[in-house]
Coordinates of C-alpha atoms in Angstrom, one line a residue:
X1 CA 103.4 95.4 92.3
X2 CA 100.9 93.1 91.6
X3 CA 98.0 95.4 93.2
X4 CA 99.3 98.2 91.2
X5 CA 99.2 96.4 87.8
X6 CA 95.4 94.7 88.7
X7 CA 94.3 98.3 89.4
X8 CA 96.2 99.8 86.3
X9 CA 94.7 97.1 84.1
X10 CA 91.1 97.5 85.7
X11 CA 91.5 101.0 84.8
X12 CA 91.1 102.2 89.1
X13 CA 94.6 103.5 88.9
X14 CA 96.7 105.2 86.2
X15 CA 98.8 107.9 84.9
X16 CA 96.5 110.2 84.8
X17 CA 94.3 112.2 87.9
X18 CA 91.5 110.2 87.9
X19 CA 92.4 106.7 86.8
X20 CA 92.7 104.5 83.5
X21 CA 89.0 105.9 82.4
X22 CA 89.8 104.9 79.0
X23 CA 91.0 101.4 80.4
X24 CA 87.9 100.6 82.4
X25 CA 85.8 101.5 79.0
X26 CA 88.1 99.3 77.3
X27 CA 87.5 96.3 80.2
X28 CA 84.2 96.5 80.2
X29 CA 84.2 96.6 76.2
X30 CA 86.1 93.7 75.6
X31 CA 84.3 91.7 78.3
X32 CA 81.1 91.8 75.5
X33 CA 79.6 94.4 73.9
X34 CA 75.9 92.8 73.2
X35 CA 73.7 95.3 73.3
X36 CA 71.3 93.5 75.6
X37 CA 73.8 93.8 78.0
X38 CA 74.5 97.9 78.0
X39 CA 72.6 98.4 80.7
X40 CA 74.7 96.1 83.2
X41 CA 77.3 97.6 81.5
X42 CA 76.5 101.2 82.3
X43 CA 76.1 100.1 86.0
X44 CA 79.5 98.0 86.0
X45 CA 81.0 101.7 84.6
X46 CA 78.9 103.4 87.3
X47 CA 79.9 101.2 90.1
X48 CA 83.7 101.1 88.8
X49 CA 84.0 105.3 88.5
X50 CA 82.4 105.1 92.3
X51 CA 85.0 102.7 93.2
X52 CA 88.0 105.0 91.2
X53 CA 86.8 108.0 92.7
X54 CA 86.6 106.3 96.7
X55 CA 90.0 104.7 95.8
X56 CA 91.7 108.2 95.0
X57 CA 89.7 110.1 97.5
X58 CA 91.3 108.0 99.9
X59 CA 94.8 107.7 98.9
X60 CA 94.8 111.7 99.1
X61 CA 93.7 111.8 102.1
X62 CA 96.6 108.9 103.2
X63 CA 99.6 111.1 101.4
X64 CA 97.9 114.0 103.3
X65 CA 98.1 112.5 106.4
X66 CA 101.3 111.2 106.1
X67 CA 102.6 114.7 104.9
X68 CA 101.2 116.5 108.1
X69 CA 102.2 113.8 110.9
X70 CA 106.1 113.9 108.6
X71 CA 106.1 117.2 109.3
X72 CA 104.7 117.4 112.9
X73 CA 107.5 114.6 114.1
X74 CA 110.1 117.1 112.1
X75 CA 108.8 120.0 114.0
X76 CA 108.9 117.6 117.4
X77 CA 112.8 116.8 116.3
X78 CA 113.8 120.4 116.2
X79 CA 112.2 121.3 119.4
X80 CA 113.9 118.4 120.9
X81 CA 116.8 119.1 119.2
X82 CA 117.4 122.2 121.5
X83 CA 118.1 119.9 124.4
X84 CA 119.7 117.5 122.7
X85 CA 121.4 116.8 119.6
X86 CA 119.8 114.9 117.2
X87 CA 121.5 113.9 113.9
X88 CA 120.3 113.9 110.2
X89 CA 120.4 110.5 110.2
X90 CA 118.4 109.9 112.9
X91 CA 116.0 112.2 111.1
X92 CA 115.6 110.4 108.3
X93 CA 115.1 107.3 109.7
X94 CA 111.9 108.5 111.5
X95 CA 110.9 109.7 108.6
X96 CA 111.3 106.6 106.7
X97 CA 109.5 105.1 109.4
X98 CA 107.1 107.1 108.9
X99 CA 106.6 106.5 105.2
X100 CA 106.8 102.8 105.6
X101 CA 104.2 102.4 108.0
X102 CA 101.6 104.4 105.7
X103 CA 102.9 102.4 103.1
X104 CA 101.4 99.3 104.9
X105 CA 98.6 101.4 105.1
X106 CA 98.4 102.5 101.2
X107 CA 98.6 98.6 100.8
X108 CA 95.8 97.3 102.5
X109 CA 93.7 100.3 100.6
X110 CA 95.1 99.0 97.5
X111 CA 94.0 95.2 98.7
X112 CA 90.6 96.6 99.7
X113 CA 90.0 98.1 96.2
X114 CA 91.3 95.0 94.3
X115 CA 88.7 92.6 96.3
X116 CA 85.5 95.2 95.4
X117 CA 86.6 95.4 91.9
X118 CA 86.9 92.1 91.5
X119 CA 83.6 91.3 93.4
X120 CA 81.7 93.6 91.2
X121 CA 83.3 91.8 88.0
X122 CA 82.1 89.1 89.5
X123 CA 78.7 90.3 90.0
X124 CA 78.1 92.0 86.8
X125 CA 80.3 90.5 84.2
X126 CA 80.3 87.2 85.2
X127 CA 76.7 87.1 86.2
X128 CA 75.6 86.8 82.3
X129 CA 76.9 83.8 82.0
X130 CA 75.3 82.2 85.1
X131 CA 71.6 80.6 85.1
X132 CA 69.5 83.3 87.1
X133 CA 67.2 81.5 89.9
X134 CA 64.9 84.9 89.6
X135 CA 64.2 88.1 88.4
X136 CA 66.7 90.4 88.9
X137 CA 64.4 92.8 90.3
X138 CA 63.9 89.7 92.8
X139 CA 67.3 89.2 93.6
X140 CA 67.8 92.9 94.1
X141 CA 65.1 93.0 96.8
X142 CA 66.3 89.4 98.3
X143 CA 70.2 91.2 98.5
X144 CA 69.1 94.7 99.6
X145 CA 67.0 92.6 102.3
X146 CA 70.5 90.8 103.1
X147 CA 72.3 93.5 103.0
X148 CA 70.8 96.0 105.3
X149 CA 70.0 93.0 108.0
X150 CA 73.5 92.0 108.0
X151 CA 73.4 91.8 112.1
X152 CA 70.6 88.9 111.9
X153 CA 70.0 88.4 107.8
X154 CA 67.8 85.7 108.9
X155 CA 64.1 86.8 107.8
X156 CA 60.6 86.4 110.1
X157 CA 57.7 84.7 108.8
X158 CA 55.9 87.7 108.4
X159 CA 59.0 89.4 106.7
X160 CA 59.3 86.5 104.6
X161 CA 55.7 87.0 103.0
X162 CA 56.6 90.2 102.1
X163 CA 59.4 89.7 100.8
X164 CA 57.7 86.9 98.6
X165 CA 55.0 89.1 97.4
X166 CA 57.1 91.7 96.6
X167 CA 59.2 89.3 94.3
X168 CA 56.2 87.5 93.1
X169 CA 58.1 84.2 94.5
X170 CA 56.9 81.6 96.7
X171 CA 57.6 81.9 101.0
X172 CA 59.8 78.7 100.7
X173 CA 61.7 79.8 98.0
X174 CA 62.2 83.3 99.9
X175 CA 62.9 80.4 103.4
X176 CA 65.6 78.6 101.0
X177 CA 67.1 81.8 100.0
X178 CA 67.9 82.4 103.8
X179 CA 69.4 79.4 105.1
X180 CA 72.4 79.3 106.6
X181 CA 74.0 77.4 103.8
X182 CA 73.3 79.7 101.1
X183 CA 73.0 83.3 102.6
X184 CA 74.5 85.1 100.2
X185 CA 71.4 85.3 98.8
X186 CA 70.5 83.5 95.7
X187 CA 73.2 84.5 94.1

């Protein structure tokens, strides 16, 4: 329940096909509406419609799923029920078996969605009110760096130059970005 109202009130989840569109507008208008900050804005409402639209596209293919495989263990029961008899209730508890375990399932994708929306709150609303260490065109190239690394995030010399001349930062600022203690990246 608690999932359900977080995504509801984050606007991921609603009444309508889509999602609460007009309740993620109204989040991301009533966490400041400075005009300096419309363009972290618009990427917030970019990120958030691509997190919507992943969060639906997979719950329909989980009520899909669970439709076909209800109706494949139906079709199993009649043929079994040729050889043997096989009551209604027995029926319906595989069913409700059935639905229960891609409830679990529905559950962790509702979990999943919570923890990026409220990762990318953190990220973009919250940021503003943090002191920024760099540029944020730095801290773009220092994450995407992390990011795609993630096996070994740890940079080379030779990487880290580069890295430091493309962010127009020093090598031991790029080297104290990367230690093991703070490798989420200069957050």
């Amino acid at each position: 329940m608690r999932l359900d109202n977080m995504l509801l009130a984050e606007g991921v989840s609603g009444p309508e096909k889509g999602g609460g569109s007009a309740a993620a507008a109204a989040a991301a208008a009533a966490s400041g509406g400075a005009t300096d900050n419309s363009i972290e804005h618009s990427d917030y409402r970019a990120k958030l419609t691509q997190i919507r639209q992943i969060y639906h596209t997979e719950l329909e293919k989980y009520e899909q799923a669970c439709n076909e495989f209800t109706t494949h263990v139906m079709n199993l029961l009649r043929e079994q029920s040729r050889t043997r008899p096989i009551s209604p209730k027995e029926i319906e508890r595989m069913v409700s078996i059935i639905h229960r375990k891609f409830s679990s399932i529905q559950m962790q994708l509702k979990q999943s969605t919570c923890e990026a929306v409220m990762i990318l709150r953190s990220r973009f609303l919250d940021a503003r009110r943090k002191r920024r260490n760099f540029s944020k065109q730095a801290t773009e190239i220092l994450n995407e760096y992390f990011y795609s690394h993630l096996s070994n995030p740890y940079p080379s010399e030779e990487a880290k130059e580069e890295l430091a001349k493309k962010c127009s930062i020093t090598v031991s600022q790029v080297s104290f970005c990367f230690l093991p203690s703070s490798c989420r990246v200069c957050r």
